[in-house]
Amino acid sequence: MSQNLASRPPESPGTSFTGREWGTLLVLCGAIFLEGIDVAMLNIALPSIRADLGLSTGSLQWVMSAYVLGYGGFMLLGGRAADLFGRRQMFVLWLSVFLLFSGLGGLATEGWMLIAARFVTGVAAAFMTPAGLSVITTGFAEGPRRNKALLFYSGTAAGGFSVGLVVGGLLTSVGWRWVFFAPVVLSAVILLAALAVVPESPRPERPERRVDVAGGVAITTAIVLLVLGVERATHAGFAWTALTVGAGLVLLAVFVAVERRAAAPLIRLGLLRCGPLVRANLSGLLFAAGFFGFQFLVVLYLRELRDWSTLQTSFAMLVLGVDAVLSPVLTPRLVGRFGNQRVIFGGLLLAASAYALFLPLGADWTYAMMLPSLIAVGVAFSLAYGPLTIVATEGVAEDEQGVAGALLYTSFQFGAALGLSTVTAVNVAATASGSPPDLLDGYRAALWVPVAAVLLAALISAFGLRTTKGNVPVAAVA
């Protein structure tokens, strides 16, 4: 059994990259940055879109939901496609689709056009993102070199979302369509660079390269239904939500049955019996639930109760982007000294402390009073996100790296939908009316959701602290 490098400090030699490797890494970082700013900018632009296209609240919600369903639902299929048909090929193809449909979204004149464009854009991201991640995990040797690349990559991903909040506000002030046209320009630059520097990915020459159609249909439909049920829980009745989530769970059971019998399964079930991978995915799901739920509540507080403008709110949240600086600078040193598991655990505890500091939220808090929590959240993200990515993909065979990355991103996406839905439900239930005192009560009650989510994530992560000598490689788990 080989030693799991995630449980011990990485070695120092051999961590420098060649020019070609830096070029590849920067292209892939550009793509994940693009995905982050795309989502963040749209969040800021939604009110302007509703006013211009005359959308109802329900239709406006679908502008976001369509992307979430495409992204979360097709992620596992996208990850497997990267393993089967070539990582570079899938990355370039779906980046082109992302570029095209982002532009079509900016040209939409009806709500249904925008919703359809966002769904396809989400599907494109679902194929593009795990392909890009697997280029890193297969192109950089496992250990210190891969860790360095992944931490740099994760910092860029986090920075994209933070920067997107501000850029979205600036572009929306010019015209909301620029929120869709700007990613087209960035996508085109990244696409040209990818064609020049990202190395070819050989397709696996083996009979198992055929696609598990039954498994793909079952898991994609299951995840779409689960994400839809959770994401729409606050906008639909209990019976509809229960039926949707129940159908998703039934299809998950069908998927497991199909995979047990498949000659070339979409996901080898042995992957799901690996302790570090499962812990990383569960912790990532809960961490995303807390992070996005907290961020949503802070934005509501600033916009609804404090009446801050879109641009003021965007600049206030920019401090969360400290993770983009710390992920490639501070986190590698901490991982080198303490190991991934301890850094993850520390990041989760810091996140819980940051959310708890916000619990006594007042109606007249100054920005200086909010700042310690916001900075701590950014630092916590830098400590947890990158190491979770490392642990979730370490020890996985090269021909399963796409699936491993897709599992983690599916967990993040589902966690974000779960966190947003839960904090919204608690906030609505605790708000008796629209008066400022009741709004404040709703925010305070809902803030317990992020606290509970990351504390549970820390508890799950703590089981990994007991492993000091390493774990069985994922490839060895039948």
Short mmCIF file of C-alpha atoms in Angstrom, two decimals:
data_model
loop_
_atom_site.label_atom_id
_atom_site.label_comp_id
_atom_site.label_asym_id
_atom_site.label_seq_id
_atom_site.Cartn_x
_atom_site.Cartn_y
_atom_site.Cartn_z
CA MET A 1 0.00 0.00 0.00
CA SER A 2 1.36 3.43 -0.91
CA GLN A 3 1.43 6.24 1.57
CA ASN A 4 -1.19 8.97 1.20
CA LEU A 5 0.69 12.22 0.66
CA ALA A 6 -2.31 14.22 1.89
CA SER A 7 -1.56 13.08 5.44
CA ARG A 8 2.06 14.25 5.58
CA PRO A 9 3.98 17.37 4.66
CA PRO A 10 5.05 17.57 1.02
CA GLU A 11 8.70 17.46 0.13
CA SER A 12 10.39 20.62 -1.00
CA PRO A 13 12.39 19.65 -4.10
CA GLY A 14 10.94 19.50 -7.57
CA THR A 15 8.07 21.94 -7.08
CA SER A 16 9.07 24.45 -9.78
CA PHE A 17 7.10 24.42 -13.04
CA THR A 18 8.32 24.67 -16.61
CA GLY A 19 7.09 27.47 -18.85
CA ARG A 20 4.69 25.09 -20.62
CA GLU A 21 3.30 23.91 -17.28
CA TRP A 22 2.77 27.49 -16.11
CA GLY A 23 1.02 28.24 -19.38
CA THR A 24 -1.30 25.24 -18.99
CA LEU A 25 -2.03 26.11 -15.37
CA LEU A 26 -2.81 29.74 -16.19
CA VAL A 27 -5.22 28.71 -18.95
CA LEU A 28 -7.06 26.33 -16.62
CA CYS A 29 -7.10 28.96 -13.88
CA GLY A 30 -8.55 31.39 -16.40
CA ALA A 31 -11.38 28.95 -17.14
CA ILE A 32 -12.31 28.41 -13.48
CA PHE A 33 -12.04 32.17 -12.91
CA LEU A 34 -14.41 32.63 -15.86
CA GLU A 35 -16.93 30.21 -14.33
CA GLY A 36 -16.76 32.04 -11.00
CA ILE A 37 -17.25 35.56 -12.34
CA ASP A 38 -20.04 34.37 -14.65
CA VAL A 39 -22.15 33.21 -11.70
CA ALA A 40 -21.29 36.18 -9.48
CA MET A 41 -22.00 38.80 -12.15
CA LEU A 42 -25.38 37.27 -12.93
CA ASN A 43 -26.38 37.44 -9.25
CA ILE A 44 -25.77 41.18 -9.29
CA ALA A 45 -27.55 41.72 -12.62
CA LEU A 46 -30.80 39.87 -11.82
CA PRO A 47 -32.86 42.93 -10.76
CA SER A 48 -31.93 44.79 -13.96
CA ILE A 49 -32.75 41.73 -16.07
CA ARG A 50 -36.19 41.45 -14.47
CA ALA A 51 -36.94 45.13 -15.10
CA ASP A 52 -35.83 45.03 -18.76
CA LEU A 53 -37.40 41.72 -19.79
CA GLY A 54 -40.48 42.07 -17.59
CA LEU A 55 -39.90 38.77 -15.79
CA SER A 56 -41.98 37.59 -12.86
CA THR A 57 -40.21 36.56 -9.65
CA GLY A 58 -40.73 32.90 -10.56
CA SER A 59 -39.25 33.35 -14.03
CA LEU A 60 -36.31 35.31 -12.62
CA GLN A 61 -35.58 32.47 -10.21
CA TRP A 62 -35.37 30.12 -13.21
CA VAL A 63 -32.60 32.24 -14.73
CA MET A 64 -30.42 31.05 -11.84
CA SER A 65 -32.04 27.63 -11.42
CA ALA A 66 -31.48 26.69 -15.07
CA TYR A 67 -27.72 27.15 -14.72
CA VAL A 68 -27.63 25.29 -11.40
CA LEU A 69 -29.54 22.34 -12.87
CA GLY A 70 -27.31 22.11 -15.93
CA TYR A 71 -24.11 22.51 -13.92
CA GLY A 72 -24.96 20.22 -11.02
CA GLY A 73 -26.93 17.64 -12.99
CA PHE A 74 -24.40 16.93 -15.74
CA MET A 75 -21.18 17.22 -13.72
CA LEU A 76 -20.61 13.50 -13.17
CA LEU A 77 -21.33 12.75 -16.81
CA GLY A 78 -18.90 15.50 -17.76
CA GLY A 79 -16.20 14.09 -15.52
CA ARG A 80 -16.52 10.64 -17.01
CA ALA A 81 -16.52 12.06 -20.54
CA ALA A 82 -13.17 13.69 -19.81
CA ASP A 83 -11.75 10.33 -18.70
CA LEU A 84 -13.12 8.51 -21.76
CA PHE A 85 -12.72 10.94 -24.63
CA GLY A 86 -9.74 13.07 -23.69
CA ARG A 87 -9.42 15.90 -21.17
CA ARG A 88 -8.09 18.55 -23.51
CA GLN A 89 -10.66 17.63 -26.16
CA MET A 90 -13.57 17.95 -23.73
CA PHE A 91 -12.18 21.14 -22.21
CA VAL A 92 -11.80 22.89 -25.58
CA LEU A 93 -15.12 21.66 -26.98
CA TRP A 94 -17.23 22.71 -24.00
CA LEU A 95 -15.38 25.98 -23.50
CA SER A 96 -16.49 26.80 -27.06
CA VAL A 97 -20.10 25.93 -26.15
CA PHE A 98 -19.81 28.07 -23.01
CA LEU A 99 -18.61 30.99 -25.13
CA LEU A 100 -21.41 30.63 -27.67
CA PHE A 101 -24.31 30.36 -25.24
CA SER A 102 -23.03 33.08 -22.96
CA GLY A 103 -23.22 35.39 -25.95
CA LEU A 104 -26.70 34.12 -26.84
CA GLY A 105 -27.81 34.91 -23.29
CA GLY A 106 -26.78 38.51 -23.82
CA LEU A 107 -28.87 38.66 -27.00
CA ALA A 108 -32.02 37.26 -25.38
CA THR A 109 -35.18 39.30 -25.83
CA GLU A 110 -37.52 36.94 -23.96
CA GLY A 111 -37.25 35.26 -20.61
CA TRP A 112 -37.40 31.72 -22.04
CA MET A 113 -34.47 32.50 -24.35
CA LEU A 114 -32.31 33.57 -21.43
CA ILE A 115 -33.35 30.56 -19.33
CA ALA A 116 -32.54 28.14 -22.16
CA ALA A 117 -29.16 29.80 -22.76
CA ARG A 118 -28.31 29.61 -19.06
CA PHE A 119 -29.19 25.90 -18.92
CA VAL A 120 -26.87 25.06 -21.82
CA THR A 121 -24.17 27.30 -20.34
CA GLY A 122 -24.47 25.32 -17.09
CA VAL A 123 -24.16 22.03 -18.98
CA ALA A 124 -21.08 23.36 -20.77
CA ALA A 125 -19.52 24.32 -17.41
CA ALA A 126 -20.36 20.84 -16.09
CA PHE A 127 -18.24 19.25 -18.83
CA MET A 128 -15.54 21.94 -18.94
CA THR A 129 -14.78 22.20 -15.22
CA PRO A 130 -13.94 18.55 -14.36
CA ALA A 131 -12.00 18.27 -17.62
CA GLY A 132 -9.86 21.25 -16.61
CA LEU A 133 -9.31 19.95 -13.09
CA SER A 134 -8.32 16.50 -14.36
CA VAL A 135 -5.76 18.08 -16.72
CA ILE A 136 -4.05 19.38 -13.58
CA THR A 137 -4.38 16.20 -11.52
CA THR A 138 -2.99 14.06 -14.35
CA GLY A 139 -0.43 16.56 -15.68
CA PHE A 140 1.28 17.36 -12.37
CA ALA A 141 2.84 14.55 -10.35
CA GLU A 142 0.99 13.63 -7.18
CA GLY A 143 2.53 15.26 -4.13
CA PRO A 144 4.05 18.72 -3.74
CA ARG A 145 3.85 19.70 -7.43
CA ARG A 146 0.20 18.79 -7.76
CA ASN A 147 -0.60 20.37 -4.39
CA LYS A 148 1.02 23.62 -5.48
CA ALA A 149 -0.92 23.63 -8.76
CA LEU A 150 -4.25 22.82 -7.09
CA LEU A 151 -3.83 25.50 -4.42
CA PHE A 152 -3.05 28.06 -7.10
CA TYR A 153 -6.09 26.84 -9.06
CA SER A 154 -8.43 26.98 -6.05
CA GLY A 155 -7.32 30.50 -5.19
CA THR A 156 -8.16 31.64 -8.71
CA ALA A 157 -11.59 29.98 -8.49
CA ALA A 158 -12.36 31.79 -5.25
CA GLY A 159 -11.07 35.08 -6.61
CA GLY A 160 -13.33 34.80 -9.65
CA PHE A 161 -16.44 34.82 -7.53
CA SER A 162 -15.29 37.72 -5.36
CA VAL A 163 -14.10 39.85 -8.28
CA GLY A 164 -17.27 38.99 -10.19
CA LEU A 165 -19.41 40.70 -7.55
CA VAL A 166 -17.72 44.02 -8.23
CA VAL A 167 -17.31 43.61 -11.98
CA GLY A 168 -20.98 42.59 -12.19
CA GLY A 169 -22.01 45.77 -10.46
CA LEU A 170 -19.90 47.91 -12.79
CA LEU A 171 -21.09 46.16 -15.97
CA THR A 172 -24.74 46.21 -14.87
CA SER A 173 -24.50 49.96 -14.40
CA VAL A 174 -23.63 50.15 -18.13
CA GLY A 175 -26.13 47.51 -19.24
CA TRP A 176 -26.99 44.02 -17.98
CA ARG A 177 -26.22 42.42 -21.37
CA TRP A 178 -22.53 43.15 -20.79
CA VAL A 179 -22.64 40.62 -17.96
CA PHE A 180 -23.00 38.00 -20.72
CA PHE A 181 -20.85 39.63 -23.40
CA ALA A 182 -17.79 40.13 -21.15
CA PRO A 183 -17.36 36.36 -20.56
CA VAL A 184 -17.45 35.86 -24.34
CA VAL A 185 -14.31 37.98 -24.74
CA LEU A 186 -12.56 36.23 -21.85
CA SER A 187 -13.65 32.79 -23.14
CA ALA A 188 -12.22 33.55 -26.59
CA VAL A 189 -8.83 34.50 -25.12
CA ILE A 190 -8.75 31.37 -22.96
CA LEU A 191 -9.80 29.18 -25.88
CA LEU A 192 -7.00 30.44 -28.11
CA ALA A 193 -4.49 29.99 -25.31
CA ALA A 194 -5.78 26.47 -24.59
CA LEU A 195 -5.29 25.43 -28.19
CA ALA A 196 -1.70 26.67 -27.99
CA VAL A 197 -0.46 25.39 -24.63
CA VAL A 198 -2.69 22.67 -23.13
CA PRO A 199 -1.18 19.29 -24.05
CA GLU A 200 -3.14 16.65 -25.92
CA SER A 201 -4.85 14.03 -23.76
CA PRO A 202 -4.63 10.51 -25.20
CA ARG A 203 -7.86 8.57 -25.16
CA PRO A 204 -7.69 5.32 -23.20
CA GLU A 205 -7.25 2.41 -25.58
CA ARG A 206 -9.44 -0.20 -23.95
CA PRO A 207 -12.86 -1.80 -24.39
CA GLU A 208 -14.26 0.01 -21.34
CA ARG A 209 -14.20 3.30 -23.25
CA ARG A 210 -17.83 2.84 -24.22
CA VAL A 211 -20.30 5.10 -22.42
CA ASP A 212 -22.53 3.71 -19.67
CA VAL A 213 -25.73 5.21 -21.09
CA ALA A 214 -28.11 3.72 -18.50
CA GLY A 215 -25.95 4.87 -15.61
CA GLY A 216 -25.50 8.30 -17.14
CA VAL A 217 -29.22 8.83 -17.63
CA ALA A 218 -30.03 7.58 -14.11
CA ILE A 219 -27.46 9.68 -12.23
CA THR A 220 -28.00 12.82 -14.29
CA THR A 221 -31.77 12.68 -13.85
CA ALA A 222 -31.37 11.87 -10.14
CA ILE A 223 -29.09 14.83 -9.47
CA VAL A 224 -31.23 17.20 -11.54
CA LEU A 225 -34.29 16.19 -9.49
CA LEU A 226 -32.43 16.47 -6.16
CA VAL A 227 -30.95 19.87 -6.97
CA LEU A 228 -34.30 21.05 -8.34
CA GLY A 229 -36.15 19.88 -5.24
CA VAL A 230 -33.72 21.51 -2.84
CA GLU A 231 -33.20 24.69 -4.87
CA ARG A 232 -36.94 25.26 -5.36
CA ALA A 233 -37.99 24.17 -1.87
CA THR A 234 -38.80 27.72 -0.75
CA HIS A 235 -40.80 28.45 -3.91
CA ALA A 236 -42.95 25.30 -4.07
CA GLY A 237 -45.25 23.39 -1.76
CA PHE A 238 -44.12 20.60 0.55
CA ALA A 239 -45.80 17.88 -1.53
CA TRP A 240 -44.03 19.00 -4.73
CA THR A 241 -40.66 19.16 -2.97
CA ALA A 242 -41.10 15.76 -1.31
CA LEU A 243 -42.13 14.16 -4.59
CA THR A 244 -39.18 15.66 -6.49
CA VAL A 245 -36.58 14.74 -3.87
CA GLY A 246 -38.15 11.29 -3.42
CA ALA A 247 -37.97 10.61 -7.15
CA GLY A 248 -34.32 11.71 -7.13
CA LEU A 249 -33.51 9.29 -4.29
CA VAL A 250 -35.26 6.44 -6.09
CA LEU A 251 -33.20 7.13 -9.21
CA LEU A 252 -30.02 7.17 -7.11
CA ALA A 253 -30.92 3.66 -5.96
CA VAL A 254 -31.54 2.67 -9.59
CA PHE A 255 -28.13 4.12 -10.50
CA VAL A 256 -26.37 2.03 -7.85
CA ALA A 257 -28.14 -1.10 -9.12
CA VAL A 258 -27.14 -0.31 -12.71
CA GLU A 259 -23.50 0.34 -11.77
CA ARG A 260 -23.23 -2.96 -9.89
CA ARG A 261 -24.04 -4.82 -13.10
CA ALA A 262 -22.39 -2.57 -15.69
CA ALA A 263 -19.31 -3.94 -17.45
CA ALA A 264 -17.94 -0.38 -17.79
CA PRO A 265 -19.65 1.67 -15.03
CA LEU A 266 -19.91 5.42 -15.17
CA ILE A 267 -18.59 5.53 -11.60
CA ARG A 268 -16.72 2.63 -10.06
CA LEU A 269 -18.52 2.10 -6.75
CA GLY A 270 -15.19 1.35 -5.07
CA LEU A 271 -14.49 5.09 -5.24
CA LEU A 272 -17.36 5.65 -2.81
CA ARG A 273 -15.82 3.27 -0.29
CA CYS A 274 -12.66 5.35 0.13
CA GLY A 275 -12.72 7.18 3.47
CA PRO A 276 -10.68 10.29 2.56
CA LEU A 277 -12.60 10.86 -0.67
CA VAL A 278 -16.00 10.47 1.02
CA ARG A 279 -14.99 12.74 3.92
CA ALA A 280 -13.72 15.38 1.49
CA ASN A 281 -16.98 15.32 -0.47
CA LEU A 282 -19.24 15.46 2.58
CA SER A 283 -17.14 18.21 4.16
CA GLY A 284 -17.11 20.11 0.86
CA LEU A 285 -20.90 19.85 0.56
CA LEU A 286 -21.47 21.24 4.06
CA PHE A 287 -18.75 23.86 3.72
CA ALA A 288 -20.34 25.15 0.49
CA ALA A 289 -23.76 25.17 2.18
CA GLY A 290 -22.43 27.36 4.97
CA PHE A 291 -20.37 29.66 2.75
CA PHE A 292 -23.04 30.45 0.18
CA GLY A 293 -25.80 30.61 2.79
CA PHE A 294 -23.82 33.14 4.84
CA GLN A 295 -22.93 35.23 1.83
CA PHE A 296 -26.58 35.31 0.75
CA LEU A 297 -27.71 36.49 4.18
CA VAL A 298 -25.09 39.25 4.33
CA VAL A 299 -26.18 40.55 0.93
CA LEU A 300 -29.84 40.49 2.03
CA TYR A 301 -28.95 42.37 5.20
CA LEU A 302 -27.06 45.08 3.32
CA ARG A 303 -29.61 45.46 0.51
CA GLU A 304 -32.94 44.99 2.34
CA LEU A 305 -32.32 46.34 5.83
CA ARG A 306 -29.49 48.80 5.28
CA ASP A 307 -30.58 49.90 1.77
CA TRP A 308 -27.05 49.74 0.36
CA SER A 309 -26.70 50.04 -3.40
CA THR A 310 -25.61 47.15 -5.62
CA LEU A 311 -22.16 48.64 -6.05
CA GLN A 312 -21.73 49.37 -2.33
CA THR A 313 -22.67 45.78 -1.51
CA SER A 314 -20.31 44.42 -4.16
CA PHE A 315 -17.36 46.37 -2.78
CA ALA A 316 -18.27 45.36 0.78
CA MET A 317 -18.10 41.68 -0.19
CA LEU A 318 -14.84 42.09 -2.11
CA VAL A 319 -12.86 41.44 1.09
CA LEU A 320 -13.84 37.78 0.74
CA GLY A 321 -11.39 37.74 -2.18
CA VAL A 322 -8.50 37.59 0.30
CA ASP A 323 -8.66 33.84 -0.34
CA ALA A 324 -7.37 34.39 -3.89
CA VAL A 325 -4.13 35.76 -2.41
CA LEU A 326 -3.78 33.38 0.53
CA SER A 327 -4.56 30.11 -1.30
CA PRO A 328 -1.34 30.09 -3.35
CA VAL A 329 0.79 31.91 -0.75
CA LEU A 330 -0.15 30.92 2.81
CA THR A 331 -1.99 27.63 2.37
CA PRO A 332 0.92 25.70 0.74
CA ARG A 333 3.15 26.55 3.70
CA LEU A 334 0.53 25.40 6.19
CA VAL A 335 -0.10 22.21 4.22
CA GLY A 336 3.64 21.61 4.10
CA ARG A 337 3.90 21.89 7.86
CA PHE A 338 0.65 20.35 9.12
CA GLY A 339 -0.79 18.31 6.22
CA ASN A 340 -4.04 18.74 4.34
CA GLN A 341 -6.36 17.19 6.93
CA ARG A 342 -5.28 19.50 9.75
CA VAL A 343 -5.46 22.58 7.53
CA ILE A 344 -8.98 21.63 6.40
CA PHE A 345 -10.06 21.09 9.99
CA GLY A 346 -8.61 24.45 11.03
CA GLY A 347 -10.32 26.19 8.12
CA LEU A 348 -13.70 24.71 9.06
CA LEU A 349 -13.34 25.78 12.69
CA LEU A 350 -12.36 29.27 11.58
CA ALA A 351 -15.42 29.43 9.34
CA ALA A 352 -17.66 28.40 12.24
CA SER A 353 -16.11 31.14 14.40
CA ALA A 354 -16.59 33.72 11.64
CA TYR A 355 -20.27 32.86 11.21
CA ALA A 356 -20.79 32.83 14.99
CA LEU A 357 -19.34 36.36 15.23
CA PHE A 358 -22.20 37.50 13.00
CA LEU A 359 -24.95 35.99 15.18
CA PRO A 360 -25.52 39.13 17.32
CA LEU A 361 -26.10 41.13 14.12
CA GLY A 362 -27.49 44.60 14.82
CA ALA A 363 -29.68 46.90 12.76
CA ASP A 364 -26.99 49.59 12.68
CA TRP A 365 -23.76 47.64 12.47
CA THR A 366 -20.92 49.55 10.86
CA TYR A 367 -18.82 47.95 8.17
CA ALA A 368 -15.92 47.86 10.65
CA MET A 369 -18.04 45.61 12.88
CA MET A 370 -18.71 43.21 9.99
CA LEU A 371 -15.15 43.22 8.67
CA PRO A 372 -13.58 40.68 11.10
CA SER A 373 -16.15 38.04 10.13
CA LEU A 374 -15.82 38.73 6.41
CA ILE A 375 -12.02 38.52 6.52
CA ALA A 376 -12.16 35.34 8.61
CA VAL A 377 -14.55 33.76 6.09
CA GLY A 378 -12.14 34.57 3.26
CA VAL A 379 -9.20 33.09 5.18
CA ALA A 380 -11.26 29.99 6.06
CA PHE A 381 -12.12 29.48 2.40
CA SER A 382 -8.44 29.64 1.46
CA LEU A 383 -7.61 27.03 4.11
CA ALA A 384 -10.38 24.56 3.27
CA TYR A 385 -11.16 24.74 -0.45
CA GLY A 386 -7.79 23.86 -1.98
CA PRO A 387 -6.85 21.08 0.47
CA LEU A 388 -10.32 19.54 0.04
CA THR A 389 -9.65 19.39 -3.70
CA ILE A 390 -6.30 17.70 -3.07
CA VAL A 391 -7.71 15.07 -0.70
CA ALA A 392 -10.69 14.35 -2.98
CA THR A 393 -8.44 13.54 -5.96
CA GLU A 394 -5.32 12.10 -4.33
CA GLY A 395 -4.65 8.42 -4.81
CA VAL A 396 -7.24 8.18 -7.59
CA ALA A 397 -6.17 6.34 -10.75
CA GLU A 398 -5.44 8.60 -13.73
CA ASP A 399 -8.36 7.21 -15.75
CA GLU A 400 -10.77 8.16 -12.92
CA GLN A 401 -9.51 11.67 -12.18
CA GLY A 402 -12.34 13.29 -14.15
CA VAL A 403 -14.95 11.42 -12.13
CA ALA A 404 -13.22 12.22 -8.81
CA GLY A 405 -13.14 15.93 -9.63
CA ALA A 406 -16.75 15.82 -10.80
CA LEU A 407 -17.85 14.18 -7.55
CA LEU A 408 -16.29 17.01 -5.57
CA TYR A 409 -17.76 19.78 -7.74
CA THR A 410 -21.16 18.09 -7.60
CA SER A 411 -20.88 18.11 -3.81
CA PHE A 412 -20.00 21.82 -3.83
CA GLN A 413 -22.89 22.63 -6.17
CA PHE A 414 -25.44 20.58 -4.26
CA GLY A 415 -24.16 22.06 -0.99
CA ALA A 416 -24.58 25.59 -2.32
CA ALA A 417 -28.18 24.83 -3.39
CA LEU A 418 -28.89 23.19 -0.02
CA GLY A 419 -27.42 26.09 1.95
CA LEU A 420 -29.29 28.77 -0.01
CA SER A 421 -32.57 26.89 0.24
CA THR A 422 -32.22 26.23 3.96
CA VAL A 423 -31.24 29.75 5.00
CA THR A 424 -34.07 31.13 2.87
CA ALA A 425 -36.59 28.79 4.50
CA VAL A 426 -35.43 29.64 8.02
CA ASN A 427 -35.29 33.36 7.22
CA VAL A 428 -38.84 33.36 5.84
CA ALA A 429 -40.19 31.30 8.76
CA ALA A 430 -38.60 33.62 11.34
CA THR A 431 -39.76 36.83 9.63
CA ALA A 432 -43.30 37.67 10.71
CA SER A 433 -43.55 40.81 8.57
CA GLY A 434 -41.40 43.08 6.46
CA SER A 435 -40.60 45.50 9.28
CA PRO A 436 -36.91 46.06 10.17
CA PRO A 437 -37.10 44.29 13.58
CA ASP A 438 -38.63 41.19 12.00
CA LEU A 439 -36.13 41.23 9.14
CA LEU A 440 -33.34 41.29 11.69
CA ASP A 441 -34.86 38.35 13.58
CA GLY A 442 -35.01 36.41 10.33
CA TYR A 443 -31.34 37.05 9.54
CA ARG A 444 -30.24 36.08 13.05
CA ALA A 445 -32.21 32.83 12.97
CA ALA A 446 -30.95 31.90 9.51
CA LEU A 447 -27.32 32.58 10.48
CA TRP A 448 -27.42 29.46 12.65
CA VAL A 449 -27.61 27.38 9.47
CA PRO A 450 -24.05 28.20 8.28
CA VAL A 451 -22.75 27.72 11.83
CA ALA A 452 -24.34 24.27 12.11
CA ALA A 453 -23.25 23.26 8.60
CA VAL A 454 -19.54 23.95 9.08
CA LEU A 455 -19.50 22.47 12.59
CA LEU A 456 -20.89 19.24 11.14
CA ALA A 457 -18.29 19.44 8.36
CA ALA A 458 -15.56 19.86 11.00
CA LEU A 459 -16.87 16.81 12.87
CA ILE A 460 -16.72 14.70 9.70
CA SER A 461 -13.28 16.05 8.84
CA ALA A 462 -12.00 15.27 12.34
CA PHE A 463 -12.11 11.54 11.58
CA GLY A 464 -9.34 12.13 9.04
CA LEU A 465 -7.07 13.54 11.77
CA ARG A 466 -6.65 10.08 13.25
CA THR A 467 -4.86 8.90 10.09
CA THR A 468 -1.18 9.64 10.49
CA LYS A 469 0.41 7.00 8.30
CA GLY A 470 -1.75 7.23 5.26
CA ASN A 471 -4.66 5.44 3.67
CA VAL A 472 -5.20 2.74 1.12
CA PRO A 473 -4.95 4.25 -2.37
CA VAL A 474 -8.34 4.73 -3.96
CA ALA A 475 -7.34 2.53 -6.89
CA ALA A 476 -6.93 -0.37 -4.44
CA VAL A 477 -10.48 -0.10 -3.15
CA ALA A 478 -12.44 -2.60 -5.21
#
